[in-house]
Coordinates of C-alpha atoms in Angstrom, one line a residue:
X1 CA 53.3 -26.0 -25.2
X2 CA 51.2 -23.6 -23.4
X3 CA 49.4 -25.1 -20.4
X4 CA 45.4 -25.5 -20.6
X5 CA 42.5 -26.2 -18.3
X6 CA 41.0 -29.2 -18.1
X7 CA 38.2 -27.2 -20.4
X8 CA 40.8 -26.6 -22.6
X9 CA 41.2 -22.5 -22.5
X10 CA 44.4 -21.7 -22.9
X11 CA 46.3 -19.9 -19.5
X12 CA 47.9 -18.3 -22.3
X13 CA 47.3 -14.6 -23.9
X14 CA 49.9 -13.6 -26.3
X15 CA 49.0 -10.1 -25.7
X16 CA 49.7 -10.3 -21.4
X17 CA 52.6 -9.3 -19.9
X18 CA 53.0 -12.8 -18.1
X19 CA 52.8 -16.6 -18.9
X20 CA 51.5 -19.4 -17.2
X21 CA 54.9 -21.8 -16.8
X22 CA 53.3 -24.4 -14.5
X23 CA 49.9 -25.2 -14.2
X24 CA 49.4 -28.3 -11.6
X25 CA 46.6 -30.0 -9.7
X26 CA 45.8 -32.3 -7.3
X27 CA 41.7 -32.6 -5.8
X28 CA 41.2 -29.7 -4.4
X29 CA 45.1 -28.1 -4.6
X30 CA 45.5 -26.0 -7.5
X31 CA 49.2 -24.4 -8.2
X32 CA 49.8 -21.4 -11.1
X33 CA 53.1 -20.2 -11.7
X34 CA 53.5 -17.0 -14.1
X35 CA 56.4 -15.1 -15.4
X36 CA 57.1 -12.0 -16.4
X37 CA 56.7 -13.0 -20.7
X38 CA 60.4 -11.0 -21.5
X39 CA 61.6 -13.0 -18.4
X40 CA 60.7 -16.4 -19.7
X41 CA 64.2 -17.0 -21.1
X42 CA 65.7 -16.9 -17.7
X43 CA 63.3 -19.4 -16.6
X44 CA 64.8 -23.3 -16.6
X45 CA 65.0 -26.5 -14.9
X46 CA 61.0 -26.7 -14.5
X47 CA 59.8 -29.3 -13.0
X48 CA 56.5 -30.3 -10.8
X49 CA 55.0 -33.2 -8.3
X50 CA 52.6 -33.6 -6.0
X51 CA 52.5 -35.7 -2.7
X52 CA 49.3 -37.1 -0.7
X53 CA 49.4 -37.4 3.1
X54 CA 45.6 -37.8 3.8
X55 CA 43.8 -41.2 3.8
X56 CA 46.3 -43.8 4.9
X57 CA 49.1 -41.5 4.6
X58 CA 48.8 -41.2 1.0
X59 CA 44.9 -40.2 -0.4
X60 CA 45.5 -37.1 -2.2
X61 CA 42.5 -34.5 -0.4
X62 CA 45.8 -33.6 1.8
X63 CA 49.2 -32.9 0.6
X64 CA 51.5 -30.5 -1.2
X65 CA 52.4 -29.6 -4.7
X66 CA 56.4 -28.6 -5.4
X67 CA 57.0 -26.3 -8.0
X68 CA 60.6 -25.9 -8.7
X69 CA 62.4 -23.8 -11.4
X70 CA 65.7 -21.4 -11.7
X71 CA 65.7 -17.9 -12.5
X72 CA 69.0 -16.5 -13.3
X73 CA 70.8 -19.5 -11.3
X74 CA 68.4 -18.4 -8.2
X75 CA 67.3 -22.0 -7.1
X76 CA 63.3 -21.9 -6.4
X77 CA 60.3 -23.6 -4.7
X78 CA 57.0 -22.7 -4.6
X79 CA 55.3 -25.2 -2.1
X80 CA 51.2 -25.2 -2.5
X81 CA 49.8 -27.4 1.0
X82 CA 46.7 -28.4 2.2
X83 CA 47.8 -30.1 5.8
X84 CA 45.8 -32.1 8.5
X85 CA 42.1 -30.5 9.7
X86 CA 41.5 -30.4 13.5
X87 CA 41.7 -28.3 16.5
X88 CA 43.7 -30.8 18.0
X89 CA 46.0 -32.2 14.8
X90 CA 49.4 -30.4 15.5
X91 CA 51.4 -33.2 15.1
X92 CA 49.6 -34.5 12.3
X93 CA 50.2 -31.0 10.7
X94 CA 53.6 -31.0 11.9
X95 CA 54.4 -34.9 10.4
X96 CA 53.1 -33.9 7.1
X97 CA 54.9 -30.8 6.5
X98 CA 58.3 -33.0 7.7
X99 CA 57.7 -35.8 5.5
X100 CA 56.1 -33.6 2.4
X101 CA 59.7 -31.3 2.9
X102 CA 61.9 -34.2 3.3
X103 CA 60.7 -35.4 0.1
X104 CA 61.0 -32.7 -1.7
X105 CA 64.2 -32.0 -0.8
X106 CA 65.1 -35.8 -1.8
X107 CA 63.4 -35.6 -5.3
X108 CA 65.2 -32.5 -6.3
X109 CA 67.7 -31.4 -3.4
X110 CA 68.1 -27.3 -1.3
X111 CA 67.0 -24.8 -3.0
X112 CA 67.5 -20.9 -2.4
X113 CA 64.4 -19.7 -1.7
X114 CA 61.3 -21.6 -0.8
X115 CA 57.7 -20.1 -0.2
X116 CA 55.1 -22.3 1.7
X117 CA 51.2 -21.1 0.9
X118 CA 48.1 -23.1 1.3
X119 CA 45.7 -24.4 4.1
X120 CA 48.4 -25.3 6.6
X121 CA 45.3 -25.6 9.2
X122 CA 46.8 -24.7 12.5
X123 CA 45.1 -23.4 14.8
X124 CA 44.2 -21.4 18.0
X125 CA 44.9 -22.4 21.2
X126 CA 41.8 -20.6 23.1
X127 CA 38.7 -22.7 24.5
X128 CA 36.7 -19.2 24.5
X129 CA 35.1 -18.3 21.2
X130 CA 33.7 -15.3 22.2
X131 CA 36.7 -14.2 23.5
X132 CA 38.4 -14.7 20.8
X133 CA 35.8 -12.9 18.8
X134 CA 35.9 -10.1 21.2
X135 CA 39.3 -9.8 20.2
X136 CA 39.1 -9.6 16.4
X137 CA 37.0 -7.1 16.6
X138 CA 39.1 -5.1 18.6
X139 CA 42.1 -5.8 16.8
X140 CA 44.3 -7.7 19.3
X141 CA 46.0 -10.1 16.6
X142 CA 48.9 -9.8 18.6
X143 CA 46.9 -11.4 21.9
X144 CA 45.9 -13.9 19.3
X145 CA 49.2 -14.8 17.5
X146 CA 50.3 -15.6 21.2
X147 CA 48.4 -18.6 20.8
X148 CA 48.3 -19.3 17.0
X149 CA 49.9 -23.3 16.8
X150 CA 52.1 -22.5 14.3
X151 CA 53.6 -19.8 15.6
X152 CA 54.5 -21.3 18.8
X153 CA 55.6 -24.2 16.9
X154 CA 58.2 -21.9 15.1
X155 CA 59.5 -20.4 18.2
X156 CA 59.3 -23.5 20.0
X157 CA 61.9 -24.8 17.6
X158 CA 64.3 -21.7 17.5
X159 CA 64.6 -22.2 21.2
X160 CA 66.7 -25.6 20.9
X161 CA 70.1 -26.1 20.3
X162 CA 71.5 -26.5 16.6
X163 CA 73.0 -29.5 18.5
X164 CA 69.9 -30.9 18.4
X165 CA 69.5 -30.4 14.2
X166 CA 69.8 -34.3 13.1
X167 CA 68.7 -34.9 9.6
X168 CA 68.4 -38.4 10.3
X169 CA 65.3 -37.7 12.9
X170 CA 61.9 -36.7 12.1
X171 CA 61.3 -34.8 14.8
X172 CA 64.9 -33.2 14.5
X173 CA 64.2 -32.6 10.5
X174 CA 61.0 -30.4 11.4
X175 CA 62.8 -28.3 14.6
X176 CA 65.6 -27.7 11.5
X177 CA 62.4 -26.7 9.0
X178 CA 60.3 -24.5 11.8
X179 CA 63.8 -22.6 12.7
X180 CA 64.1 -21.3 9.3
X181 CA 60.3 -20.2 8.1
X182 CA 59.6 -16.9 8.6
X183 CA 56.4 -14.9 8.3
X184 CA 55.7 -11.5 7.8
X185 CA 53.9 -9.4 10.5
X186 CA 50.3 -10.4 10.6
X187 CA 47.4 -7.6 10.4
X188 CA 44.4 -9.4 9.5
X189 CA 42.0 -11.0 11.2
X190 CA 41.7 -14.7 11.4
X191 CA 40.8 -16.3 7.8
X192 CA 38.9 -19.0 8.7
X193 CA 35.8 -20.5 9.6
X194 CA 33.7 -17.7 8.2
X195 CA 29.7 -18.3 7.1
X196 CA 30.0 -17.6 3.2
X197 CA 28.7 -14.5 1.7
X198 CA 29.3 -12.6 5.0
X199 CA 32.1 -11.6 7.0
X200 CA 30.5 -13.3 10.0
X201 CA 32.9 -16.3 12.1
X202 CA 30.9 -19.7 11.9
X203 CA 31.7 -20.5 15.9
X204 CA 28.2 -22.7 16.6
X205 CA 27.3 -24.8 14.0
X206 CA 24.5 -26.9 13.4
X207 CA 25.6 -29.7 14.1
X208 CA 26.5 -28.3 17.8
X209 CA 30.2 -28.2 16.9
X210 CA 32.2 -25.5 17.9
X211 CA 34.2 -23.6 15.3
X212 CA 37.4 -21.5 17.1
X213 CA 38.8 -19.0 14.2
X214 CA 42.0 -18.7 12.8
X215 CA 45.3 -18.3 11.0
X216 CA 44.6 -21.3 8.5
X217 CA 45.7 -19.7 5.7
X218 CA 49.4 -18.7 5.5
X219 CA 52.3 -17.7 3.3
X220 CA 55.6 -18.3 4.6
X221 CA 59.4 -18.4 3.1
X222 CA 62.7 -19.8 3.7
X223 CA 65.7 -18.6 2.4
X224 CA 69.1 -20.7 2.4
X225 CA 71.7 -20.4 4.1
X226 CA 73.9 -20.1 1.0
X227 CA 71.3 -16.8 -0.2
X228 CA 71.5 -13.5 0.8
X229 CA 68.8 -13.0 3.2
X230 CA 68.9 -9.3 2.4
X231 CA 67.7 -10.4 -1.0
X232 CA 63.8 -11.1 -0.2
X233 CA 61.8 -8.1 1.3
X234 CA 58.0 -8.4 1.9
X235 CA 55.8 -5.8 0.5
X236 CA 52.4 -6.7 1.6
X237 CA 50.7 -9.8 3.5
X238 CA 46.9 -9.4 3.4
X239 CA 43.7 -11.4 3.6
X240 CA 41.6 -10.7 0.6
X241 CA 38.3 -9.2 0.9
X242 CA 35.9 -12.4 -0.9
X243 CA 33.0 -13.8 0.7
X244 CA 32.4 -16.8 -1.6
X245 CA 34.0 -19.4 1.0
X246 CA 34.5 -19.9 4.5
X247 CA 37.9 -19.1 4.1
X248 CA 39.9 -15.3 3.3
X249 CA 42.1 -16.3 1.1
X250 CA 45.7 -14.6 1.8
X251 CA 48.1 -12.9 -0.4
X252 CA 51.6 -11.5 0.0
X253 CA 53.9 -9.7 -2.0
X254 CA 57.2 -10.1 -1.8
X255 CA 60.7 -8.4 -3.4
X256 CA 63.3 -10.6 -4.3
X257 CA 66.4 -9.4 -5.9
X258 CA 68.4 -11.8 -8.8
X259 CA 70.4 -10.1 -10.4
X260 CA 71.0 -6.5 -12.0
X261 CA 70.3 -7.7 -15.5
X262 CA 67.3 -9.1 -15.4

């Protein structure tokens, strides 16, 4: 049955090149999943659920939705997540993306390639804002990314010693995840806090609270061990050019080769 809104227009056009095969939701966490329409054969084992981690651990404004199918035996994940707010949240961010994977992974086991999108919320490490915006503008992301969370988080765990992997440990369970998410190159500016309608940064609000931009919005991937790595190429990784939030969203592009029949 073809999926529908909740105003019930169909995601489906029998005349489009795609389909919609998975159409979830959860507040303010919306996951599509199309397919190429002569592809949709090749598409099994479907399957969806959703996870809360804000109030009390469990409320539903934070958390991720899993969307897992195969495509010609290629084992996938698409991962939607809308972690922790807060300059100073990291580990918050960090224990919800370790107990949000470890369930996944529980639910429906490793999969060959997963890709992580959504509001992941880390942030910048700077205590300057016009610094910062000083160096948007002149196009020092890489200055930036020295100080982006996330990044350092990733590199922080790819320093430690597979020794240390222990899935029985939280902490050891997120060191394994960090080590294997890659990113592409970033070469946009920080996506978030912008003032809507403009491409202005909201650093001083009303309120007198002090807004430092950033990365928010990302779009990693993980391939398995068992995959060939050589297999996934990215083709683009871009914010999007809309002023109707204060976010950018992001969008990537990516090449990943099944199999020769397809």
């Amino acid at each position: 049955k073809a999926p529908r809104t909740k105003g019930g227009s169909a995601l489906q056009d029998p005349s489009s090149e795609y389909c919609c095969i998975v159409c979830k939701q959860m507040v303010g966490i919306l996951s599509l999943v199309f397919v190429r329409r002569k592809w949709r054969k090749k598409v099994t084992n479907m399957r969806t659920y959703h996870m809360g981690t804000g109030f009390m651990g469990v409320g539903k404004n934070k958390g991720a939705i899993g969307s897992w199918f195969e495509i010609s035996g290629l084992k996938c994940l698409f991962a939607n997540a809308h972690l922790d707010s807060g300059q100073a949240a990291v580990e918050k961010r960090n224990q919800s993306l370790s107990l949000i994977l470890k369930d996944f992974q529980l639910r429906h086991g490793d999969v060959d390639l997963m890709l992580l999108a959504g509001d992941l919320n880390y942030r910048l490490d700077f205590d300057n804002t016009e610094r910062v915006c000083n160096l948007i503008r002149q196009g020092e992301f890489k200055t930036l990314l020295s100080a982006d969370q996330l990044t350092k988080q990733i590199a922080a765990a790819r320093v430690k010693s597979d020794d240390d992997d222990d899935d029985t440990d939280d902490v050891a369970r997120l060191t394994k995840c960090m080590k294997m998410l890659r990113e592409p190159q970033i070469t946009f500016p920080p996506t978030y806090k912008l003032v809507p309608m403009t491409n202005e940064y909201s650093v001083n609000e009303k309120n007198g609270k002090v807004r430092m931009p950033a990365w928010c919005d990302r779009i990693l991937y993980v391939v398995s061990p068992n995959a060939e790595a050589s297999k996934v190429s990215n083709i683009f990784y871009t914010a999007t050019p809309l002023y109707s939030s204060d976010h950018k969203p992001v969008s990537a592009l990516y090449r990943v080769v099944i199999d020769e029949d397809i």
